[in-house]
Short mmCIF file of C-alpha atoms in Angstrom, two decimals:
data_model
loop_
_atom_site.label_atom_id
_atom_site.label_comp_id
_atom_site.label_asym_id
_atom_site.label_seq_id
_atom_site.Cartn_x
_atom_site.Cartn_y
_atom_site.Cartn_z
CA MET A 1 -1.11 -44.78 -17.12
CA SER A 2 0.56 -44.00 -13.84
CA ALA A 3 2.23 -40.69 -13.07
CA ALA A 4 5.57 -42.52 -12.88
CA THR A 5 5.44 -43.31 -16.63
CA LEU A 6 4.62 -39.78 -17.71
CA SER A 7 7.32 -37.54 -19.12
CA PRO A 8 8.53 -34.58 -16.99
CA ALA A 9 6.79 -32.16 -19.36
CA THR A 10 3.39 -33.70 -18.60
CA VAL A 11 3.76 -33.83 -14.81
CA PRO A 12 3.07 -30.51 -13.08
CA LEU A 13 5.91 -29.58 -10.74
CA THR A 14 5.15 -28.04 -7.40
CA THR A 15 7.19 -26.70 -4.53
CA ASP A 16 6.88 -30.15 -2.97
CA ASP A 17 8.77 -31.67 -5.94
CA VAL A 18 11.59 -29.13 -6.08
CA ARG A 19 13.51 -27.69 -3.17
CA ILE A 20 13.81 -23.95 -3.78
CA GLY A 21 16.91 -22.22 -2.45
CA PRO A 22 17.36 -18.53 -1.66
CA ARG A 23 18.96 -17.72 -5.03
CA ALA A 24 16.19 -19.43 -6.94
CA ALA A 25 13.58 -17.66 -4.81
CA LEU A 26 15.16 -14.28 -5.62
CA ARG A 27 15.15 -15.13 -9.33
CA HIS A 28 11.49 -16.07 -9.11
CA ILE A 29 10.63 -12.83 -7.33
CA GLY A 30 12.57 -10.83 -9.92
CA ALA A 31 10.88 -12.57 -12.85
CA LEU A 32 7.40 -12.18 -11.38
CA THR A 33 8.05 -8.52 -10.49
CA ARG A 34 9.09 -7.92 -14.09
CA ARG A 35 5.87 -9.62 -15.20
CA ASN A 36 3.81 -7.31 -13.00
CA LEU A 37 5.62 -4.26 -14.36
CA MET A 38 5.12 -5.45 -17.93
CA ARG A 39 1.41 -5.71 -17.22
CA ILE A 40 1.43 -2.08 -16.12
CA LYS A 41 3.28 -1.14 -19.32
CA ALA A 42 0.70 -3.00 -21.39
CA ASP A 43 -2.15 -1.36 -19.46
CA PRO A 44 -1.07 2.22 -18.59
CA GLU A 45 -4.55 3.00 -17.27
CA SER A 46 -3.73 0.87 -14.23
CA MET A 47 -1.35 3.66 -13.16
CA LEU A 48 -4.03 6.36 -13.16
CA ASP A 49 -4.69 6.00 -9.44
CA ALA A 50 -1.01 6.39 -8.63
CA LEU A 51 -0.65 9.38 -10.98
CA LEU A 52 -3.87 11.32 -10.47
CA VAL A 53 -5.14 10.57 -6.95
CA PRO A 54 -2.32 12.55 -5.22
CA ILE A 55 -3.05 15.59 -7.42
CA ILE A 56 -6.84 15.35 -6.97
CA PHE A 57 -6.59 14.97 -3.19
CA THR A 58 -4.16 17.88 -2.93
CA VAL A 59 -6.26 20.27 -5.01
CA LEU A 60 -9.51 19.20 -3.38
CA PHE A 61 -8.44 19.63 0.23
CA VAL A 62 -6.15 22.63 -0.21
CA TYR A 63 -8.58 24.76 -2.19
CA VAL A 64 -11.91 23.50 -0.83
CA PHE A 65 -11.12 23.05 2.88
CA GLY A 66 -7.77 24.76 3.39
CA GLY A 67 -9.09 28.29 3.88
CA ALA A 68 -11.76 27.13 6.33
CA MET A 69 -9.47 25.08 8.56
CA PHE A 70 -6.40 27.31 8.82
CA PRO A 71 -5.84 31.10 8.60
CA THR A 72 -3.97 30.64 5.30
CA ARG A 73 -3.77 27.92 2.68
CA GLN A 74 0.00 27.89 3.07
CA GLU A 75 -0.36 26.77 6.69
CA TYR A 76 -2.81 24.08 5.65
CA ILE A 77 -0.44 22.83 2.94
CA GLN A 78 2.30 22.42 5.55
CA TYR A 79 -0.16 20.57 7.80
CA MET A 80 -2.04 18.38 5.34
CA ILE A 81 0.50 17.31 2.70
CA PRO A 82 2.80 15.39 5.10
CA GLY A 83 -0.23 13.49 6.37
CA LEU A 84 -1.32 12.83 2.80
CA LEU A 85 1.84 10.76 2.30
CA GLY A 86 0.39 8.13 4.60
CA THR A 87 -3.06 7.98 3.06
CA THR A 88 -1.60 7.79 -0.46
CA GLY A 89 0.33 4.68 0.50
CA LEU A 90 -2.80 3.22 2.10
CA ASN A 91 -4.94 3.77 -1.01
CA LEU A 92 -2.37 2.14 -3.27
CA ALA A 93 -1.86 -0.77 -0.90
CA MET A 94 -5.55 -1.64 -0.69
CA ALA A 95 -5.77 -1.82 -4.50
CA VAL A 96 -3.42 -4.83 -4.55
CA GLY A 97 -6.14 -7.15 -3.27
CA THR A 98 -8.38 -6.34 -6.24
CA GLY A 99 -5.65 -7.30 -8.70
CA LEU A 100 -4.85 -10.50 -6.82
CA ASN A 101 -8.52 -11.50 -6.82
CA SER A 102 -8.69 -10.87 -10.58
CA ASP A 103 -5.66 -13.12 -11.10
CA PHE A 104 -7.52 -15.96 -9.41
CA GLN A 105 -10.69 -15.30 -11.40
CA THR A 106 -8.90 -15.19 -14.77
CA GLY A 107 -6.89 -18.38 -14.21
CA VAL A 108 -3.45 -16.80 -13.91
CA MET A 109 -2.89 -18.60 -10.62
CA ASP A 110 -3.67 -21.94 -12.28
CA ARG A 111 -0.60 -21.40 -14.41
CA PHE A 112 1.54 -20.55 -11.39
CA ARG A 113 0.35 -23.75 -9.74
CA THR A 114 2.10 -25.82 -12.42
CA LEU A 115 5.43 -24.00 -12.11
CA PRO A 116 8.26 -24.96 -9.72
CA ILE A 117 8.25 -21.62 -7.91
CA GLY A 118 7.89 -20.65 -4.29
CA ARG A 119 4.33 -19.68 -3.47
CA SER A 120 5.49 -16.70 -1.42
CA ALA A 121 7.36 -15.37 -4.49
CA VAL A 122 4.05 -14.50 -6.15
CA LEU A 123 2.97 -12.35 -3.21
CA VAL A 124 6.38 -10.75 -2.61
CA SER A 125 6.63 -9.81 -6.31
CA LYS A 126 3.30 -8.01 -6.06
CA MET A 127 4.66 -6.08 -3.10
CA ALA A 128 7.80 -5.16 -5.05
CA ALA A 129 5.77 -3.84 -7.98
CA GLU A 130 3.53 -1.92 -5.60
CA LEU A 131 6.58 -0.41 -3.94
CA LEU A 132 7.67 1.05 -7.28
CA ARG A 133 4.16 2.37 -7.91
CA GLY A 134 4.24 3.98 -4.50
CA LEU A 135 7.54 5.72 -5.25
CA VAL A 136 6.05 7.17 -8.43
CA SER A 137 2.95 8.36 -6.57
CA PHE A 138 4.97 9.97 -3.75
CA THR A 139 7.22 11.73 -6.26
CA ILE A 140 4.20 13.24 -7.99
CA LEU A 141 2.58 14.24 -4.70
CA ILE A 142 5.67 15.98 -3.35
CA SER A 143 6.54 17.66 -6.65
CA PHE A 144 3.02 18.98 -7.18
CA SER A 145 2.76 20.11 -3.55
CA MET A 146 6.01 22.04 -3.83
CA ILE A 147 4.59 23.83 -6.87
CA LEU A 148 1.63 24.85 -4.69
CA GLY A 149 3.97 26.11 -1.97
CA LEU A 150 5.03 23.18 0.25
CA GLU A 151 8.31 23.95 2.02
CA ILE A 152 10.70 21.23 3.17
CA LYS A 153 11.88 22.93 6.36
CA THR A 154 14.25 20.17 7.43
CA GLY A 155 16.24 18.54 4.63
CA VAL A 156 16.35 15.92 1.90
CA LEU A 157 17.22 13.09 4.29
CA GLN A 158 14.24 13.88 6.51
CA LEU A 159 11.97 14.03 3.45
CA LEU A 160 13.24 10.64 2.32
CA GLY A 161 12.63 9.39 5.85
CA ALA A 162 8.98 10.49 5.63
CA VAL A 163 8.58 8.73 2.28
CA GLY A 164 10.29 5.59 3.59
CA LEU A 165 8.11 5.49 6.70
CA SER A 166 4.97 5.89 4.59
CA LEU A 167 6.10 3.12 2.25
CA LEU A 168 6.87 0.82 5.18
CA PHE A 169 3.40 1.26 6.62
CA GLY A 170 1.82 0.93 3.18
CA MET A 171 3.62 -2.36 2.53
CA SER A 172 2.32 -3.75 5.81
CA ILE A 173 -1.22 -2.90 4.68
CA VAL A 174 -0.57 -4.73 1.39
CA TRP A 175 -0.65 -8.02 3.32
CA ILE A 176 -4.14 -7.19 4.63
CA SER A 177 -5.22 -6.27 1.11
CA MET A 178 -3.94 -9.57 -0.29
CA LEU A 179 -5.76 -11.47 2.44
CA LEU A 180 -8.99 -9.75 1.43
CA GLY A 181 -8.27 -10.49 -2.22
CA MET A 182 -7.98 -14.20 -1.48
CA ALA A 183 -10.82 -14.39 1.05
CA LEU A 184 -13.56 -12.61 -0.93
CA ARG A 185 -15.22 -13.97 -4.03
CA SER A 186 -15.10 -11.01 -6.41
CA ALA A 187 -13.02 -7.93 -7.15
CA GLN A 188 -16.08 -5.78 -6.48
CA ALA A 189 -16.38 -7.24 -2.99
CA VAL A 190 -12.69 -6.55 -2.35
CA GLN A 191 -13.16 -2.92 -3.42
CA GLY A 192 -16.21 -2.53 -1.20
CA VAL A 193 -14.59 -3.97 1.90
CA SER A 194 -11.41 -1.98 1.23
CA MET A 195 -13.40 1.24 1.25
CA LEU A 196 -14.98 0.25 4.56
CA VAL A 197 -11.44 -0.08 5.97
CA ILE A 198 -9.92 2.99 4.31
CA MET A 199 -12.59 5.61 4.99
CA PRO A 200 -12.67 5.41 8.83
CA LEU A 201 -8.87 5.23 9.01
CA GLN A 202 -8.38 8.23 6.72
CA PHE A 203 -11.00 10.61 8.07
CA GLY A 204 -10.85 9.40 11.66
CA SER A 205 -7.28 10.62 11.91
CA SER A 206 -5.26 13.83 12.09
CA ILE A 207 -4.40 13.76 8.37
CA PHE A 208 -6.86 16.36 7.12
CA ALA A 209 -7.80 18.29 10.24
CA PRO A 210 -6.59 18.78 13.84
CA THR A 211 -8.33 16.49 16.29
CA GLY A 212 -8.94 19.12 19.00
CA THR A 213 -12.45 20.00 17.79
CA MET A 214 -13.58 16.38 17.39
CA PRO A 215 -15.94 14.77 19.93
CA GLY A 216 -14.29 12.84 22.73
CA TRP A 217 -15.07 9.35 21.41
CA LEU A 218 -13.63 10.25 18.00
CA GLN A 219 -10.51 11.76 19.59
CA THR A 220 -9.96 8.44 21.36
CA PHE A 221 -10.19 6.64 18.02
CA THR A 222 -7.76 9.05 16.34
CA GLU A 223 -5.32 8.67 19.22
CA TYR A 224 -4.95 4.95 18.52
CA ASN A 225 -5.27 5.26 14.74
CA PRO A 226 -1.86 4.42 13.19
CA LEU A 227 -2.50 6.92 10.39
CA SER A 228 -2.52 9.73 12.97
CA ALA A 229 0.89 8.66 14.22
CA LEU A 230 2.13 8.39 10.63
CA ALA A 231 0.83 11.87 9.80
CA ASP A 232 2.46 13.34 12.92
CA ALA A 233 5.76 11.63 12.13
CA CYS A 234 5.77 12.91 8.54
CA ARG A 235 4.97 16.45 9.72
CA SER A 236 7.89 16.34 12.13
CA LEU A 237 10.20 15.03 9.43
CA ILE A 238 9.15 17.73 6.94
CA ASN A 239 8.38 20.70 9.19
CA GLY A 240 10.72 19.91 12.08
CA GLY A 241 9.97 18.88 15.64
CA ALA A 242 10.15 15.91 17.99
CA LEU A 243 9.35 12.62 16.31
CA THR A 244 10.62 9.72 18.41
CA HIS A 245 7.21 8.80 19.86
CA SER A 246 5.23 8.92 16.59
CA VAL A 247 7.93 7.13 14.58
CA THR A 248 8.09 4.37 17.19
CA ILE A 249 4.32 3.91 17.04
CA VAL A 250 4.37 3.64 13.23
CA LEU A 251 7.23 1.13 13.31
CA VAL A 252 5.45 -0.99 15.93
CA TRP A 253 2.22 -0.98 13.91
CA SER A 254 4.03 -1.81 10.67
CA VAL A 255 6.04 -4.69 12.15
CA GLY A 256 3.03 -6.00 14.08
CA ILE A 257 0.68 -5.98 11.08
CA THR A 258 3.29 -7.66 8.88
CA ALA A 259 4.17 -10.29 11.49
CA ILE A 260 0.51 -11.29 11.87
CA THR A 261 -0.87 -10.97 8.33
CA ALA A 262 2.11 -12.05 6.17
CA PRO A 263 2.11 -15.70 7.39
CA LEU A 264 -1.69 -15.77 7.12
CA ALA A 265 -1.55 -14.45 3.55
CA VAL A 266 1.11 -16.96 2.49
CA ALA A 267 -0.81 -19.83 4.13
CA ARG A 268 -4.04 -18.75 2.44
CA PHE A 269 -2.28 -18.49 -0.90
CA ARG A 270 -0.80 -21.98 -0.57
CA LYS A 271 -4.22 -23.33 0.32
CA ARG A 272 -5.84 -21.78 -2.75
CA THR A 273 -3.07 -22.83 -5.12
#
């Protein structure tokens, strides 16, 4: 029996069969974002990294390393916590690839393949859900840090600017994470490669310690590390100070990463589905 004689219910629809307009694309993104949030509701343990990692990192570095790096822990809190905004977004962003890889392994994407939805809507909805997770994580980090003694020396708008800048950079990293999730064969491989990316960026930066005592080759790396610029920008926004240069660097990195990796991720997704 030819495909022409089959009923519409038995013929899988694809984006080639149905032209998807902007309104339909927004509806698809909204529905898929809701699906991702419902999955979090059904599996609250998936939020543990967003809820606990900011607290663990804060306690660990403030009370283990704070007294050794700065004259007082209060000074270290003012130095380290703004930088921690950037690394929190990075950690959450890199976890997206693991979930995307699991969706392919469990057959969820086979179901999406049969639906008349835009392929990019699946990826954008994951970013939207991750954005909400990031907001929760940043709220916990800032609230807990203020309990420990963090002072917002500028104002609420500047604090929101630091959070927004961190989210912007984190969302650009999500595209890299999704590329890894589609390129590697298993979720374990995605986690392993993600750690190889995260660790040098985090600790080879000015987030946790000033770079003045680092060897010359490592200082060169930290100078071009976007997380160093993000940490400096967040410190300026929270503690006060000049920020034009560091903010510009973060914006350039964020736009550049997104412009390169987003089309690659969408193309890879279309190829796999």
